[in-house]
C-alpha cells in the first residue's frame, strides 16, 4: 500500500458525543416517541462527513471505559468537578456503537487508560508503519502528539469547515516554539475541565511568556528564584503540584494495545443494519444521504448502487396504477415500512362538470371529509387553483382537475358551494388556513367544524416538526411522493402543478387527502389522551378562519411615508459613519466585523482580553458592544448605526416591495405552529419585531394606515397581561390586591421592595422594580438583574430576596411549578395547553436550568397567547354576526389592530374591550387600553 493510501482516522468518541449533544442543547432533536437523539444525530453527521470528504483507508473509534485510570489513582480529584453524564448521552452510546457496527467501523476502549492514551499509542505505532494519522477530536490536549504524520482533525461546526492542525498550526494556536511545549503549557496553566490544578497564578499568557524564556516547566522550576514577586513565590511553593499537573496532562503512548492494520481497514457497510437503526431513530434525511451517495460503501459497493443491485432502503416506495386506477405500494414491507391502512388505493381523476356534481352528492353524505388544494404558488394571496382532492374513506380519494381560466375556476368551485357551506360536515386538512385563504379569494367561504392535522400534532408534540411528510412516516409508516418528483427542485427552473400531467397530479393530490384523513383518525384520540382536546377545539381550530380573514384583508401602507423615512435614515447613517470615523481616527468599513474588531480592540484597546469567534476574529456582537457602551463614544455610535441600517433594510426599504399589486395592501402570514408557547408569529413580513422603543422604529408604524378617509386604525392592547396572569396563577394576595385597586404595579412593587411610601417612589426605583417584575417570569438571577440595571450584584440579590418576601405567593408558585414539572414532565396554561420539558430532571445543571425557566414562564406566556386568541375568535364572530364592516387586520404580541369605520367606533370600541377583558375569567381583572388614529403610531 502506497504512503498516500495509508490514511488512518482515530475518533475520540466521548469528546465528539458531548460536543454533539450540547450543540443541540437549545433545540434538541426529539423523535415521535419522545427520545432525545441529539447526540446520536450530531455524532453520526460528523462521522458521515469524514467518510464522505476524507475517505479514510483505515478508521477506528475509541471510547473511554468506566474503569479508573492511573491518573485517578495518582490524583483523587482528577476530573472530580465534572457533572454526571446526561441521561440522553447514556442512552445514545449503545445506538452509536450499533451505527458503527453498521458501518463496520471498529470501536473499543482499554480499561485503565483514557481514549486519549489509546489514540496516542495507535497514532505513534501507525506512524512507524508509514501511516498519516488524523486524531479526530475537539480536545486541544492532543496538540502534544502532533508531528508531520500525526495531525489533529478538529471537526467543523455551525457552518465552519473542519480544521487540520499540523506542528505549525499547534505552535501558532498555543503561541509556543515547539509541539512538545503543549504539555508544559497545560501543566502550568492547569485545566478546570479535568480538574488539573496547574501552578497558582499562571494562566495561558503567563505560561506562554515563561516558556518563551525558560523552554519547559522544568526550566521554569529550575529558575524559579529568578522570577520576582508573588508569581515567583507561588511557583516555588507549588513546584510539586506543577510537576504532577504536567504528568496528568501527558498523553500516554505505550498503552498495551495492538496495532494491526487489517483490523482497522475500512470495510463495506451493512446497509440493511444501518437502515434498521436509522428507522428506529427516525434519521430519514441521513438515511437518504447514506444510500443515495453511497456513504460507507467501497467503490465496488457504489458500483452496485449504480447498477441497481443494492436494495433501495431509503427511497420513496414507487407507486403504480393499473387500468382501473388502483394504486399500490411497491412492497413497502421489504424496506422496513408498514403499509398505510389499505394496500389498494383508488385515486380517481375527475375532469368534467358532471363528475364534480356526482362527487358533491357523495361528499354531502359524509360526516367528515379530508380536503386539499393544488395551486400555482405557496403564497396563498398569489396562488390560483389547479385542482382539489377529497377523501372520506382511507385508501380512496378523488381529484378534481380545474380549468385554467379564472372565471371557469370560479364556476367549477361553485359546484362545491353546498359542501363548503355545510355547517355539519367536518372539513379535515393539513395547514387548512392556506386552503381556506385560497378559496376565500374566489369568494368561497368554508363553514363547519375544522380539523387541521398540522395543528393537532402541534398540540400533541409541540417540539416536533409538523409537515405532512414527517407525520406520514412517523405515525403511518408511509413515505409520501415528494412534490419535487412532479415539479422539480426549488429554483428558477421549478415548475408548478399546472404544468404536470393531471393523471400524475391525481395520484399525488389523492395521496395527500388520503394520508391527511388517516392522520386525523390517528390524532383525534391522541388529543384526548394528551389533555389538549379543549385547546384544539375551542382555540386553535376556530382561529383558522379568523387568521385567514385577516391575511386576505391585509393592511394599507403609506409608501410615501416610508420613502421619506428611507431618505432620512440614509442621511443619518452617513452622518453616523463620519462620526465613527472621527472616533476611530481613520476610515474603515463599519459593517465589517473584522475591521471593526481591529479598530476597537487592536487600536483603541477597549478591553484587555477581547473575546474571539471560532474563526479567530474579534467578536463584535451586540451583547459585547452593549457591555462596552460606556468605554468609548464609538461604541454607542456603532450600536446606533447598526440599528438604523437594520431598520432601513429590514422594514423601511423592504415593506413597499411586499405590497400586493392586486390589492395594494400588505398581507402578512400568521403562523400558529411555530412557537411552543402558543404565541402567533408572522412572516412576509414579520410584523412582530418592528422596533418600538426608538423614535425611528416607531416611525415605521406611522406608515401603516387605514383603507380610506372613512376609516381609522384602532389599536387595543392588553395592559401588563403577563404580570396579571402570574398574580392570578400564584394567588399572591399582595400582587392581586394591587391589580384589583388599579395601582401602578411597578410603583407598588418598588414601594414594597425598597420600603418607601408609594408617592415617594423614584423613577429609578420604579424602573428597577419593573425589571424585576418581568424578569421573575424568566427566572432572572442576581447577576442578570445587575446587568439590566445599575444595581450591583449584591444589591440585585437583596432586591430579589426582598421581592419574594413582598410577594411570597410568587416564590411558592415558582417552586411548585418546577416540582410539578419534575413529577409529570410538563406544565400547562390556564386553558390546558401543555409544554413538555424532557430535561427537567437532567443532572446537567445548564440543561436542567433551561427547563426550569420554561416551567415558570411557559404557563404565563402560553396563557397570554390563549387569552388573546380567544378574544380574536369572539371579536371576529361578533363583527360578522352584527354585520359590522370594521375589520381586524393585525395581531402583534398582546395587541390587536383594526381597520375601523369611523361611524362604527361607538359600537366596536366597547365591544372589543368587553371581549378582550372577558376572554378568560381570572382572579385579577384584565385591562385593555384602546387608541385610534390616522396611522398605527397615532393609535397608541
Coordinates of C-alpha atoms in Angstrom, one line a residue, residues 32 69 93 95 131 174 215 275 277 333 352 431 433 438 483 592 614 648 661 691 733 769 788 798 800 806 849 884 908:
X32 CA -42.1 10.9 17.7
X69 CA -7.1 5.1 35.3
X93 CA -23.8 5.4 23.3
X95 CA -27.1 3.3 19.5
X131 CA 0.6 6.0 8.0
X174 CA -0.7 28.0 21.6
X215 CA 11.6 26.5 27.5
X275 CA -31.4 1.2 7.7
X277 CA -31.1 1.6 13.2
X333 CA -42.5 -4.2 3.9
X352 CA -65.7 17.3 -16.1
X431 CA -52.4 23.5 7.1
X433 CA -55.5 28.1 6.7
X438 CA -57.1 30.4 -1.4
X483 CA -43.5 17.3 -4.8
X592 CA -17.2 44.6 8.6
X614 CA -14.3 30.4 16.3
X648 CA -33.8 50.6 6.8
X661 CA -50.1 44.6 -6.7
X691 CA -38.8 48.1 16.9
X733 CA -52.6 38.4 47.7
X769 CA -38.9 47.1 40.1
X788 CA -30.0 45.0 33.2
X798 CA -31.1 41.8 48.1
X800 CA -34.8 39.7 44.6
X806 CA -43.1 41.0 49.4
X849 CA -31.9 25.2 34.4
X884 CA -70.2 45.4 11.0
X908 CA -66.8 48.4 18.3

